[in-house]
Coordinates of C-alpha atoms and ligand atoms in Angstrom, one line a residue:
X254 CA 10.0 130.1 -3.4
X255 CA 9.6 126.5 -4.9
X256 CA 6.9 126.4 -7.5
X257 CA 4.7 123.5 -7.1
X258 CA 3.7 121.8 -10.5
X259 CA 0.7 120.0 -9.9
X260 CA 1.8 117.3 -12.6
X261 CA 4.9 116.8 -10.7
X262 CA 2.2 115.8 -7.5
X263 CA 0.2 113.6 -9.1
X264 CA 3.1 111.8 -11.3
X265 CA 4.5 110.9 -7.7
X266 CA 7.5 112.9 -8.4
X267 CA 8.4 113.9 -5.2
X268 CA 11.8 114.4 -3.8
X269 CA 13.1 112.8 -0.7
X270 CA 12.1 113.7 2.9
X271 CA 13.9 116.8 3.1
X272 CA 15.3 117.7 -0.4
X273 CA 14.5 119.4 -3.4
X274 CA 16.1 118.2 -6.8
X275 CA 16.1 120.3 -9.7
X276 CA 14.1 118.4 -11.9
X277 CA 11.8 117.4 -8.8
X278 CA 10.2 120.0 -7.1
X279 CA 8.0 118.5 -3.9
X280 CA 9.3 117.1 -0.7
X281 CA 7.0 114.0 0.7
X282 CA 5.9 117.1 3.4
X283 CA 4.8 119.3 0.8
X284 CA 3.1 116.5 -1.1
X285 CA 0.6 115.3 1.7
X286 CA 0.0 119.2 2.5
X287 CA -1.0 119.8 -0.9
X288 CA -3.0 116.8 -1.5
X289 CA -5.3 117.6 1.6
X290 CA -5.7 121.3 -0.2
X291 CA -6.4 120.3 -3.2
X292 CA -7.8 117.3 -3.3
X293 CA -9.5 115.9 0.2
X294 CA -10.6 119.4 1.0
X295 CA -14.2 119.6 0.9
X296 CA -14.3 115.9 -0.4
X297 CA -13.0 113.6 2.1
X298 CA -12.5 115.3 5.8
X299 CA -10.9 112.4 7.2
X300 CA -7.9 112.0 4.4
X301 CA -7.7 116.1 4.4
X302 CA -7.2 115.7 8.6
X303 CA -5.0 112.6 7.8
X304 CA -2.7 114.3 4.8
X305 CA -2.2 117.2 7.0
X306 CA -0.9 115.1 10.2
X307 CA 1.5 113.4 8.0
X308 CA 2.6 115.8 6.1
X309 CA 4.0 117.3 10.0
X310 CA 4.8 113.5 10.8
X311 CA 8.1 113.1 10.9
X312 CA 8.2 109.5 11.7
X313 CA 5.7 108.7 8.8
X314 CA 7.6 110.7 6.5
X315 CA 10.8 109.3 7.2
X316 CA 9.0 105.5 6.4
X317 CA 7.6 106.9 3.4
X318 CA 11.4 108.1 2.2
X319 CA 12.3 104.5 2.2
X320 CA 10.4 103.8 -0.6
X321 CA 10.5 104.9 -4.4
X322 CA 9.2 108.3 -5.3
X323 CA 6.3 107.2 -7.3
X324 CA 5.2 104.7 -4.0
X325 CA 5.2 107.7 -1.9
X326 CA 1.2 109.3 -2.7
X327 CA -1.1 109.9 0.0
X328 CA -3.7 107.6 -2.5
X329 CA -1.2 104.9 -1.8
X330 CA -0.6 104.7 1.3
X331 CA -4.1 105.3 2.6
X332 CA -5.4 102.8 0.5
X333 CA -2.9 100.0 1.7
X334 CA -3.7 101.3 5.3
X335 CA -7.6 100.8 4.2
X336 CA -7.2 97.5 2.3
X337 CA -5.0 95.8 6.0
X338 CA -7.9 96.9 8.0
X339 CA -6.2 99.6 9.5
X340 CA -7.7 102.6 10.8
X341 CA -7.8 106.1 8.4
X342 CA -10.5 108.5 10.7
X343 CA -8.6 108.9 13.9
X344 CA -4.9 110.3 12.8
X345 CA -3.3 109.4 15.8
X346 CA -4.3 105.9 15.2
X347 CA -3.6 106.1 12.2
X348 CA 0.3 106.9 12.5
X349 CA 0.3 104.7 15.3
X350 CA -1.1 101.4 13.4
X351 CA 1.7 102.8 10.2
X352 CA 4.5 102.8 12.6
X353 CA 3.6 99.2 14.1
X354 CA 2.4 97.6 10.9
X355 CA 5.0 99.5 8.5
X356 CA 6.8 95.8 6.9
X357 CA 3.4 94.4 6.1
X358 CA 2.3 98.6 4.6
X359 CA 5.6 98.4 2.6
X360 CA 5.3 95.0 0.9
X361 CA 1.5 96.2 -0.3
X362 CA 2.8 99.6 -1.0
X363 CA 6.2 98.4 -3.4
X364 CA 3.5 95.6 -5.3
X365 CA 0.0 97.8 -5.7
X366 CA -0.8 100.6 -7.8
X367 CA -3.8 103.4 -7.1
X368 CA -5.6 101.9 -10.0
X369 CA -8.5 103.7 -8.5
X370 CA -11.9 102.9 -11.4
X371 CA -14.4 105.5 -11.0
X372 CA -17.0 104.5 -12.9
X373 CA -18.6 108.1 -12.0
X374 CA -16.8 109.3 -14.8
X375 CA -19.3 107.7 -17.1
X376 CA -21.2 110.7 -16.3
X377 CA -19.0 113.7 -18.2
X378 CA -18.0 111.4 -21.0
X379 CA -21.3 110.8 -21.8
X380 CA -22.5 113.6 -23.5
X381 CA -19.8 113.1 -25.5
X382 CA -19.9 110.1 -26.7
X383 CA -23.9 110.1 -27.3
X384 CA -22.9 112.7 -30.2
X385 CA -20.7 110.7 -32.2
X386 CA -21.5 109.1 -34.6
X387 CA -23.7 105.4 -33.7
X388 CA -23.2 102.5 -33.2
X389 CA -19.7 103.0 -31.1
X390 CA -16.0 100.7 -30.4
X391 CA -14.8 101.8 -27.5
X392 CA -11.1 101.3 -26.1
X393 CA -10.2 102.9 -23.2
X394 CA -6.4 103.0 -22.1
X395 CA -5.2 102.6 -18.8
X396 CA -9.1 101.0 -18.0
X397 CA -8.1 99.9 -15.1
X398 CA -11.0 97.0 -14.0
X399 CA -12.7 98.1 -17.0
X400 CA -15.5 100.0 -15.4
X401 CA -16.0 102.9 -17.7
X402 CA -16.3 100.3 -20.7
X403 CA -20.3 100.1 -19.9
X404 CA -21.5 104.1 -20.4
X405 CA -24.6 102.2 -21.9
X406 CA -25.2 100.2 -19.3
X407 CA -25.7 103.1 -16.7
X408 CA -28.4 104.9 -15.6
X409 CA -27.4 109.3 -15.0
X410 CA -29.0 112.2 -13.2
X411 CA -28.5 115.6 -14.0
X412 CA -30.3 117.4 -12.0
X413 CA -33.8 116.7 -12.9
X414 CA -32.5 115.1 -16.2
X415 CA -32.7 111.3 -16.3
X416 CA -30.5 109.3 -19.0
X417 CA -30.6 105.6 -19.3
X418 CA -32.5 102.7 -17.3
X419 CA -29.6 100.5 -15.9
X420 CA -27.7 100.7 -13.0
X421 CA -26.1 102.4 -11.1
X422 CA -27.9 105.6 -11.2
X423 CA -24.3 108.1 -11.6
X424 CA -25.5 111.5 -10.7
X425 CA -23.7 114.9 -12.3
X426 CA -24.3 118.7 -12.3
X427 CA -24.0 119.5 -15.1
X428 CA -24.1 123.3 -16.3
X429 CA -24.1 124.7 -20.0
X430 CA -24.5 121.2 -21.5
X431 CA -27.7 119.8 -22.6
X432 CA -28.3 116.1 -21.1
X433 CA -28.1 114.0 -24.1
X434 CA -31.4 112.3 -24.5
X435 CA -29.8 108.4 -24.5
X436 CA -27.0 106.5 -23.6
X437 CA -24.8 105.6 -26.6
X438 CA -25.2 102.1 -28.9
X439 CA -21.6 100.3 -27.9
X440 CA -21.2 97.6 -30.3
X441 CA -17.2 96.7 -28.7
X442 CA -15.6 97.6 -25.8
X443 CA -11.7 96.5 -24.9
X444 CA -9.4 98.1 -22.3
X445 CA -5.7 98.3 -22.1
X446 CA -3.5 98.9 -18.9
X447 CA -0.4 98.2 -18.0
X448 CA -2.1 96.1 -14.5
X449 CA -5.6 95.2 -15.4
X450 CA -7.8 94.5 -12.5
X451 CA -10.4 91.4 -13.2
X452 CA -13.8 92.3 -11.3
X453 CA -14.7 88.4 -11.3
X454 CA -11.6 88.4 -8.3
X455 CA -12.5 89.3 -5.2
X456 CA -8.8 90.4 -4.0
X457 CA -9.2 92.9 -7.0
X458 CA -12.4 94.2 -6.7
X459 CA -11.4 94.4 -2.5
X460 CA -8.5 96.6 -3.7
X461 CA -10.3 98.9 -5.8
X462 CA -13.2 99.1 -3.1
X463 CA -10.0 100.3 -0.3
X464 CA -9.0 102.9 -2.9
X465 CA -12.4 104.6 -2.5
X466 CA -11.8 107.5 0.4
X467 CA -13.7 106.7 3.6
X468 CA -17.0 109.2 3.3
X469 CA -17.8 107.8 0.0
X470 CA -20.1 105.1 0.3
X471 CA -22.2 106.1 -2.7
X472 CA -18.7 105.6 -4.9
X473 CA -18.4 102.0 -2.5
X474 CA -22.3 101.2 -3.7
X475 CA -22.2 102.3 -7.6
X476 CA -18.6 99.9 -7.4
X477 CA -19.8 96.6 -6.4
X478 CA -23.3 97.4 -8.5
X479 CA -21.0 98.6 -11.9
X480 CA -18.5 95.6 -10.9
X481 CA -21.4 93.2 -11.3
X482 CA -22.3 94.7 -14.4
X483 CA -19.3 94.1 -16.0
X484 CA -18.4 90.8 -14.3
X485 CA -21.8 89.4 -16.0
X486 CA -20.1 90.7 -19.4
X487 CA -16.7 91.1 -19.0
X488 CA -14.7 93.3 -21.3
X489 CA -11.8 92.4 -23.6
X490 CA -8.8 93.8 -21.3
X491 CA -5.1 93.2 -22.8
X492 CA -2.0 93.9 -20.6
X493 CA 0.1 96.4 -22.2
X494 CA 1.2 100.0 -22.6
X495 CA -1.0 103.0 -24.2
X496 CA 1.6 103.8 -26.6
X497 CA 3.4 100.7 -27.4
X498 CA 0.3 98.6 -28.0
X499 CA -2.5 101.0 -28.7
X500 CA -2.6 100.7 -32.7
X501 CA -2.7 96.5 -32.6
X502 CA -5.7 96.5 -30.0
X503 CA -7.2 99.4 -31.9
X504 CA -7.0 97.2 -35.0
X505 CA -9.2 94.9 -33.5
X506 CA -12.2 96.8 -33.6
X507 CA -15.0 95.7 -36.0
X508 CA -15.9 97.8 -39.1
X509 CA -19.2 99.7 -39.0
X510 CA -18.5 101.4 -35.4
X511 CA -16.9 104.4 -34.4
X512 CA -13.8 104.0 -32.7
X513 CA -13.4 106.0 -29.6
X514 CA -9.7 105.8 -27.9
X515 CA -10.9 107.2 -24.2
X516 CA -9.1 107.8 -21.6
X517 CA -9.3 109.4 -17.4
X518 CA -7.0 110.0 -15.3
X519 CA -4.4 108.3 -16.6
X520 CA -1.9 110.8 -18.2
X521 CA -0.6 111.4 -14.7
X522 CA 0.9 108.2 -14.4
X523 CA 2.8 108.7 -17.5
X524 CA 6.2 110.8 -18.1
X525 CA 5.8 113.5 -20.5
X526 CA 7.7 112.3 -23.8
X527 CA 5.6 109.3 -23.8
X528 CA 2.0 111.3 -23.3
X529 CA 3.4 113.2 -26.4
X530 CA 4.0 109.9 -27.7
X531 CA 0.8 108.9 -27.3
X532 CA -0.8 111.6 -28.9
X533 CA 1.1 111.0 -32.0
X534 CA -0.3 107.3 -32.0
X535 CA -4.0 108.1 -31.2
X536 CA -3.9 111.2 -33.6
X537 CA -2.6 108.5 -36.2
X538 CA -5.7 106.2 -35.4
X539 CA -9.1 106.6 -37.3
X540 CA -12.1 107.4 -35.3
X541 CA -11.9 109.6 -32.3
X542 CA -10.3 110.5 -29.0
X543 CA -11.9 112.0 -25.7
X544 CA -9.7 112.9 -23.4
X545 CA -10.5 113.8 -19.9
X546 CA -7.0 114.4 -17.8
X547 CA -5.7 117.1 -15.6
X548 CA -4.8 120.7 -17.4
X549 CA -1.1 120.3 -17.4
X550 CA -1.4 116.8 -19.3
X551 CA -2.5 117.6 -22.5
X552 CA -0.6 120.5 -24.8
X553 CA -4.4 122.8 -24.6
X554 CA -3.0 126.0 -25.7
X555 CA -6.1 128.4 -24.4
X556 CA -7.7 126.9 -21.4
X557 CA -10.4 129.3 -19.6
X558 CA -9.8 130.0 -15.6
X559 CA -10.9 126.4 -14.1
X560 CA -14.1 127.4 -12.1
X561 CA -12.9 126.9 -8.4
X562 CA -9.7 126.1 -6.7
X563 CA -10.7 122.4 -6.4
X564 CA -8.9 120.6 -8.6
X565 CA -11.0 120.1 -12.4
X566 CA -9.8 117.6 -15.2
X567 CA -10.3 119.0 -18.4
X568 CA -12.3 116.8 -21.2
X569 CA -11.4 117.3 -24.8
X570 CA -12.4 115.8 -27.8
X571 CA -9.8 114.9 -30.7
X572 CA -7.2 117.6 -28.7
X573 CA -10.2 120.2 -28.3
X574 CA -10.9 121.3 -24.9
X575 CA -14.6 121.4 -24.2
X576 CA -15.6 121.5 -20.1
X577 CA -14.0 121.5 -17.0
X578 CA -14.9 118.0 -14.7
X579 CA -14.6 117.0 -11.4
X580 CA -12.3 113.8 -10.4
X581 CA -14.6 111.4 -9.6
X582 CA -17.2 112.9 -12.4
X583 CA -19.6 114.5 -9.8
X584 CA -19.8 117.8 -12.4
X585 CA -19.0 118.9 -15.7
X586 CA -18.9 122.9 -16.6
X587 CA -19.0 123.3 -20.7
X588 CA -17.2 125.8 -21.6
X589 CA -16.7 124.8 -25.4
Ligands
SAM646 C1 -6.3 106.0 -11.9 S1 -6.5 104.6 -12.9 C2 -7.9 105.2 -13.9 C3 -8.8 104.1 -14.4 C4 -9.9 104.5 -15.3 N1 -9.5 105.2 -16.4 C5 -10.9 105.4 -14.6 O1 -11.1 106.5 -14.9 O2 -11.6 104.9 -13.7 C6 -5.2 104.8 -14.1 C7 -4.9 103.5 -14.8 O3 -3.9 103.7 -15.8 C8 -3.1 102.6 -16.0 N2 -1.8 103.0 -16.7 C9 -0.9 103.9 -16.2 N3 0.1 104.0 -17.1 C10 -0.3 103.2 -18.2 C11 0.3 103.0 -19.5 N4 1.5 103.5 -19.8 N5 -0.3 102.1 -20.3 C12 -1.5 101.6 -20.0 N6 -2.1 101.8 -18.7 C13 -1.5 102.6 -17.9 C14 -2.9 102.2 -14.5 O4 -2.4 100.9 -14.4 C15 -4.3 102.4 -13.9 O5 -5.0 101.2 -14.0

């Protein structure tokens, strides 16, 4: 029986329709199946319904063979689907629009990325970064639009506990963590990505809105009110890579603040010898690292048993584990 690596899922590193490879261990089939188990499930019923018919879609997956491995993720394709206007609740529909409009699906597919900014996951870093030492620099790799630049800008609920005055209001259930009892002071904030999306450009900020599964129109709401946030103060974003140009952009930061290097859900997007790579830099850098990435990204030698079969990220500080989170940061479990 194939073992399915959940890195090799999320990396895109799928096999074609059909085939296993040694090093690759996921047909396109097995890819959509598991991404409505593990990740729509119980979060979005309409991509769960819709992974599951195309993962039995022979047609659909026989398009999606055409194009690069990485190009091939359920996130992708429902997102360009989303962003043309074409249907995603009705699955039927939905293959039927893929089949009809497939050149215009593949042009979007081959140029875009799932860049998806979930500026929910403000919420789990937070207590984090409200006990380092103040004021803070923040640089976050692979930042995307730059979203999760503002934690001090935001307003949180867990549970009963309010943090913050601003907006949007990024609720959390939290569980074995104390609420901290303010946002952090952030004195510099720069982002680096390899694509960085500008949320003063409306054909960016319409892409990241189409990444956002259907259900979620709190995640729609807190994107256009955190995108106006930042768009009224925009951050210093460079174009580069998270390895490569990490230690000149770190540089940058002023004297008197704590650097943070931060990073979410990124890791997955980059092949292993260069995540080790990157470790090396950031462990070389002064300051301080949070890290909040899937289980398999990160070399955590003693992880507790994640707390449901929902998929969890795990958030670290400086290469110590200390909670499990959800994706999108809707809760964080401390286990630290
Ligand atoms: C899923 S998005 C996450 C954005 C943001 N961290 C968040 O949590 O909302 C991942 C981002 O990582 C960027 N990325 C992937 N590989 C990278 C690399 N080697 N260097 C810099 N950025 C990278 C992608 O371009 C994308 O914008």
């Amino acid at each position: 029986m194939t073992t399915i690596s959940h890195a090799s899922i999320r990396s895109g590193h799928v096999s074609a329709l059909g085939v296993h490879c040694d090093h690759l261990d996921m047909t396109i089939a097995a890819t959509y199946a598991e991404f409505a188990a593990r990740e729509a499930h119980g979060v979005s019923p309409a991509y769960e319904r819709l992974s599951l018919t195309v993962s039995r879609d022979d047609e659909v997956l026989a398009l999606l063979g055409t194009l690069p491995p990485v190009k091939r993720q359920p996130n992708l394709l429902f997102g360009v689907v989303r962003f043309l206007g074409g249907p995603v609740e009705d699955p039927a529909a939905f293959h039927d629009y893929t089949v009809a409009n497939w050149p215009a699906i593949e042009v979007e597919m081959r140029t875009r990325a799932t860049q998806t900014n979930e500026v929910g996951r403000c919420a789990v870093l937070l207590p984090v970064l409200a006990a380092l030492p103040q004021p803070l620099a923040l640089l976050e790799v692979g930042a995307s639009a730059g979203l999760c630049l503002y934690p001090d800008r935001y307003a949180y609920r867990y549970g009963g506990h309010v943090v913050g005055s601003g907006a949007p209001v990024l609720e959390c259930a939290a569980t074995g963590v104390t609420p901290p009892a303010g946002v952090p002071e952030v004195v510099w904030r720069a982002g680096l990505d390899l694509n960085p999306l500008d949320v003063t450009d409306s054909g960016d900020v319409a892409w990241l809105d189409a990444l956002i599964w259907p259900e979620h129109a709190h995640r729609r709401a807190r994107l256009r009110t955190a995108a106006a946030v930042a768009a009224a103060d925009p951050p210093l974003l460079v174009r580069g890579d998270l390895v490569d140009d990490l230690p000149a952009l770190a540089a940058q930061a002023p004297a008197g603040a704590t650097l943070v290097v931060f990073h979410s859900s990124v890791m997955f997007y980059v092949p292993a010898p260069r995540r080790e790579a990157f470790v090396e830099v950031v462990r070389g850098l002064p300051g301080h690292w949070i890290a909040n990435e899937g289980p398999d990204m990160l070399p955590y030698h003693a992880l507790p048993k994640p707390p449901a079969e929902a998929l969890h990220n795990v958030l670290a500080l400086d290469g110590t584990p200390l909670a499990w989170t959800r994706p999108h940061g809707q809760a964080i479990i401390w286990f630290a």
